[in-house]
Tab-separated table of C-alpha atoms in Angstrom:
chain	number	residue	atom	x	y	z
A	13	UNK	CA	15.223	46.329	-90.095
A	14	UNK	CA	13.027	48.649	-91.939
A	15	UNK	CA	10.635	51.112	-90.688
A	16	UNK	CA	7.995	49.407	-91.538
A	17	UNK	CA	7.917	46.317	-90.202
A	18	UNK	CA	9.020	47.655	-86.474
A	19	UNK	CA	6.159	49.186	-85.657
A	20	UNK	CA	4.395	45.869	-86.651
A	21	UNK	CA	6.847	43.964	-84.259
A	22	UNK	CA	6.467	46.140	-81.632
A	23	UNK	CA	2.656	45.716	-81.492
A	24	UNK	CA	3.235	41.482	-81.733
A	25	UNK	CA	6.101	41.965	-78.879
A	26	UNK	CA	3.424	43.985	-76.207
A	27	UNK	CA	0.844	41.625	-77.470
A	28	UNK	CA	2.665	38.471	-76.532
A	29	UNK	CA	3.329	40.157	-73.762
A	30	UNK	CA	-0.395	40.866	-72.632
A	31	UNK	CA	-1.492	38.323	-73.522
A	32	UNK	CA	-2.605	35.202	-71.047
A	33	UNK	CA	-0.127	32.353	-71.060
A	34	UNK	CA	-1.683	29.737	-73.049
A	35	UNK	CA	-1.019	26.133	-71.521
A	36	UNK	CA	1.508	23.762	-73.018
A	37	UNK	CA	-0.052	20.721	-75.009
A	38	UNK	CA	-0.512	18.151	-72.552
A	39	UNK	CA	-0.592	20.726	-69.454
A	40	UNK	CA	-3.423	20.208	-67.015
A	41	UNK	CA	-5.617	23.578	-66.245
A	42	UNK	CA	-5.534	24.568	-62.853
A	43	UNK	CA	-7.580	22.680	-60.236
A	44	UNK	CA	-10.700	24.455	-58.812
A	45	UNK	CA	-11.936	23.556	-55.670
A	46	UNK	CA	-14.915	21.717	-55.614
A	47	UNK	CA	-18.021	22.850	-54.598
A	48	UNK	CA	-19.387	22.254	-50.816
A	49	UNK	CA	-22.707	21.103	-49.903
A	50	UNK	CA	-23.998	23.923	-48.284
A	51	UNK	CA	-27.559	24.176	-46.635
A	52	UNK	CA	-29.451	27.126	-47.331
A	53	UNK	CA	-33.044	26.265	-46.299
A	54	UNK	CA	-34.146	26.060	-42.303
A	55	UNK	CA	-34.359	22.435	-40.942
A	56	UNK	CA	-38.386	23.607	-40.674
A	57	UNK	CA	-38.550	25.203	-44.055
A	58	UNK	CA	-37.500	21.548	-45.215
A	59	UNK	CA	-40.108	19.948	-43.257
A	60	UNK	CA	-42.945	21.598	-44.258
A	61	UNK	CA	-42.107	22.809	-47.985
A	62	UNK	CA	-40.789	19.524	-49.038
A	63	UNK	CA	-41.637	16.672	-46.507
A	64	UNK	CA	-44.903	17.233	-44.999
A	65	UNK	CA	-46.146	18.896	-48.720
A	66	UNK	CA	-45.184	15.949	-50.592
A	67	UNK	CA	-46.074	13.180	-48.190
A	68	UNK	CA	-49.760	14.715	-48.260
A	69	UNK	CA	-49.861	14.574	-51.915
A	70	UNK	CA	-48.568	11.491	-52.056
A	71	UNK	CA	-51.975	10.650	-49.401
A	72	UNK	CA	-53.933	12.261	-52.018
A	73	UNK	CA	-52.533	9.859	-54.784
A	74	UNK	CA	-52.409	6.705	-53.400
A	75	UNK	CA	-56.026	6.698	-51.241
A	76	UNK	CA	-57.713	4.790	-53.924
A	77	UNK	CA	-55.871	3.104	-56.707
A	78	UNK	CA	-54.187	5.641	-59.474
A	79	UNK	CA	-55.978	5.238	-63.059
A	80	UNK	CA	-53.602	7.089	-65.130
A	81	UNK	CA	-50.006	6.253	-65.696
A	82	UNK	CA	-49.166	10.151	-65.082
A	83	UNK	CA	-50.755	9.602	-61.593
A	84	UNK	CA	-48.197	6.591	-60.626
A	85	UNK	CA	-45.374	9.042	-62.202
A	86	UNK	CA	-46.215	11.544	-60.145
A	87	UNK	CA	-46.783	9.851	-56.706
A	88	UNK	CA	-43.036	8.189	-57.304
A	89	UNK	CA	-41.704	11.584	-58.221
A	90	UNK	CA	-43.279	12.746	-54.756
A	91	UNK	CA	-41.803	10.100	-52.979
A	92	UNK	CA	-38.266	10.262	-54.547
A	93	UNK	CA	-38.430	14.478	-53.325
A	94	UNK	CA	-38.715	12.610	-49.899
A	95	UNK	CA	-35.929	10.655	-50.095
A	96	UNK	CA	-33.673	13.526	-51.285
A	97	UNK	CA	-35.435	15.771	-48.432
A	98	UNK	CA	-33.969	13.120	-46.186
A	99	UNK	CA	-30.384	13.503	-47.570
A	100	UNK	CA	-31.003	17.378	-47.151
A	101	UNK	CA	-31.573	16.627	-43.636
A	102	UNK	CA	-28.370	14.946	-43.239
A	103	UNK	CA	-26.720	18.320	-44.042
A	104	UNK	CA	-28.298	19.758	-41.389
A	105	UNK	CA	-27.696	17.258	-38.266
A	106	UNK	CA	-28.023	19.066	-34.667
A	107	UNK	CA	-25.032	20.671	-32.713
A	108	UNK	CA	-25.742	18.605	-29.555
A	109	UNK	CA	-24.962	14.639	-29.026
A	110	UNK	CA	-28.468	13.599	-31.216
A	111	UNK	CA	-26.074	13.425	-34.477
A	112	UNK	CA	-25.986	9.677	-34.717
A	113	UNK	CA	-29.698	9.200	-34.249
A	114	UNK	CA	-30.572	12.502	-36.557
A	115	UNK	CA	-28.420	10.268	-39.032
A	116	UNK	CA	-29.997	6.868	-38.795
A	117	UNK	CA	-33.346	8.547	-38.379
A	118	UNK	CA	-32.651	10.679	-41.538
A	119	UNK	CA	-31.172	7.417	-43.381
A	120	UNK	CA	-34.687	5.603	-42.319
A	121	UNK	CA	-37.001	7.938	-44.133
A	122	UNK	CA	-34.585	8.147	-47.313
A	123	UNK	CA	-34.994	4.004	-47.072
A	124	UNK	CA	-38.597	4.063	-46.950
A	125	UNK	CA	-39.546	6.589	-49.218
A	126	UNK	CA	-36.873	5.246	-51.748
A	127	UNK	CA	-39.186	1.878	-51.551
A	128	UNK	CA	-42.617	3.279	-52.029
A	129	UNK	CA	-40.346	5.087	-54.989
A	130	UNK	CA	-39.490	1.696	-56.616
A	131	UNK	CA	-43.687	0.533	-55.629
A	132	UNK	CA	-45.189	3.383	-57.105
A	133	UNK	CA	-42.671	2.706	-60.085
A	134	UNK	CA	-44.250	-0.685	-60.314
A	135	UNK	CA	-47.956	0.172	-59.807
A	136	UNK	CA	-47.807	-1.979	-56.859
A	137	UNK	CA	-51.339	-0.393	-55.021
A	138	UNK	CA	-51.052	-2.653	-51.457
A	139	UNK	CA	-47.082	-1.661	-51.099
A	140	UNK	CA	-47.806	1.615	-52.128
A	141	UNK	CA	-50.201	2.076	-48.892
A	142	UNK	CA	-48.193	-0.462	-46.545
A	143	UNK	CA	-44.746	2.389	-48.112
A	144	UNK	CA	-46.656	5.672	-46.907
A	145	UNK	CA	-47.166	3.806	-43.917
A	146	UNK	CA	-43.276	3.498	-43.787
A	147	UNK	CA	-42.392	6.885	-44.529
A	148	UNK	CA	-45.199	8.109	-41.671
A	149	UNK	CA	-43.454	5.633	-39.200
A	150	UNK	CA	-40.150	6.826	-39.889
A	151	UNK	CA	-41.092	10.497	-39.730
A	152	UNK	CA	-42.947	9.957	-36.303
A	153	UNK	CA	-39.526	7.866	-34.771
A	154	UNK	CA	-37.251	10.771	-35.619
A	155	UNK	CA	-40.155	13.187	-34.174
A	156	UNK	CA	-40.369	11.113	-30.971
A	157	UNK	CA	-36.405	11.075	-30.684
A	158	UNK	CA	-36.276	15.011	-31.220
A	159	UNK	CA	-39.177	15.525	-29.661
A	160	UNK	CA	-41.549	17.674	-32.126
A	161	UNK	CA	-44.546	17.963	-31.074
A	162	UNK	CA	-45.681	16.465	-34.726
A	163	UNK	CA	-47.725	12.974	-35.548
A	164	UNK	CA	-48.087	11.635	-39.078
A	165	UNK	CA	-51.068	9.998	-39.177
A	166	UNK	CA	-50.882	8.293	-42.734
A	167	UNK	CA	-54.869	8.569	-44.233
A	168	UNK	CA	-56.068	10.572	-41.531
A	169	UNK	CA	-59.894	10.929	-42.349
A	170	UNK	CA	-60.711	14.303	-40.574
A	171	UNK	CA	-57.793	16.389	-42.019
A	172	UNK	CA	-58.107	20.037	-42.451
């Protein structure tokens, strides 16, 4: 072999060498775990930032009848954060024996507000109002099972 070329086969030797092994056609890469659901936010945090904030602007858009197309949009986007605040909530269930009714209690709000969802996706005014209704009932049975000190009172005139 000449002099040449061995210094150019020694570099092609130590870079084979460094280099990552690449996978063989038809290998599979290497499983990563998947991801866990992890909560981050405060059971409280949830309630207030997300529940009680979007089930008093969804009282705000459905008092009277929406005009605007945007308005409907935005009053089933509001209710659709509700539903997903309830699935949160199931991430979070207690440490004590309430797990089964924090459960079915979450699973009741995520049903409601999931309807007044598909309502407000219709424009349907009257099942719009009966729906926050819903999602007020089901808020004030998990509160009464837990114990908060916390009513919903769905189109409460004298609000702050």
């Amino acid at each position: 072999m000449s002099r040449t070329r061995l210094p150019l086969l020694a570099a092609l030797l130590l870079l084979a060498l460094a280099a990552p092994a690449l996978p063989q056609p038809g290998a599979r890469p290497a499983a990563r775990p998947a991801p866990r659901l992890q909560p981050v936010a405060e059971t409280r945090l949830l309630m207030e930032g997300l529940a009680a904030a979007n089930f008093h602007g969804l009282e705000r858009q459905l008092k009277e009848r929406p005009r605007q197309p945007e308005a409907w949009a935005f009053a089933r986007g509001q209710a659709l954060l509700l539903a997903e605040t309830a699935n949160l909530l199931m991430m979070r269930p207690p440490r004590n024996n309430g797990q089964e009714a924090w459960m079915e209690r979450s699973s009741e709000l995520r049903e409601a507000a999931t309807a007044l969802a598909r309502d407000a996706a219709s424009r349907d005014f009257d099942r719009c109002q009966k729906g926050v209704v819903a999602v007020a009932n089901a808020c004030n049975r998990c509160h009464q099972t837990f114990r908060v000190p916390v009513e919903i009172v769905p189109f409460e005139e004298n609000k702050r």
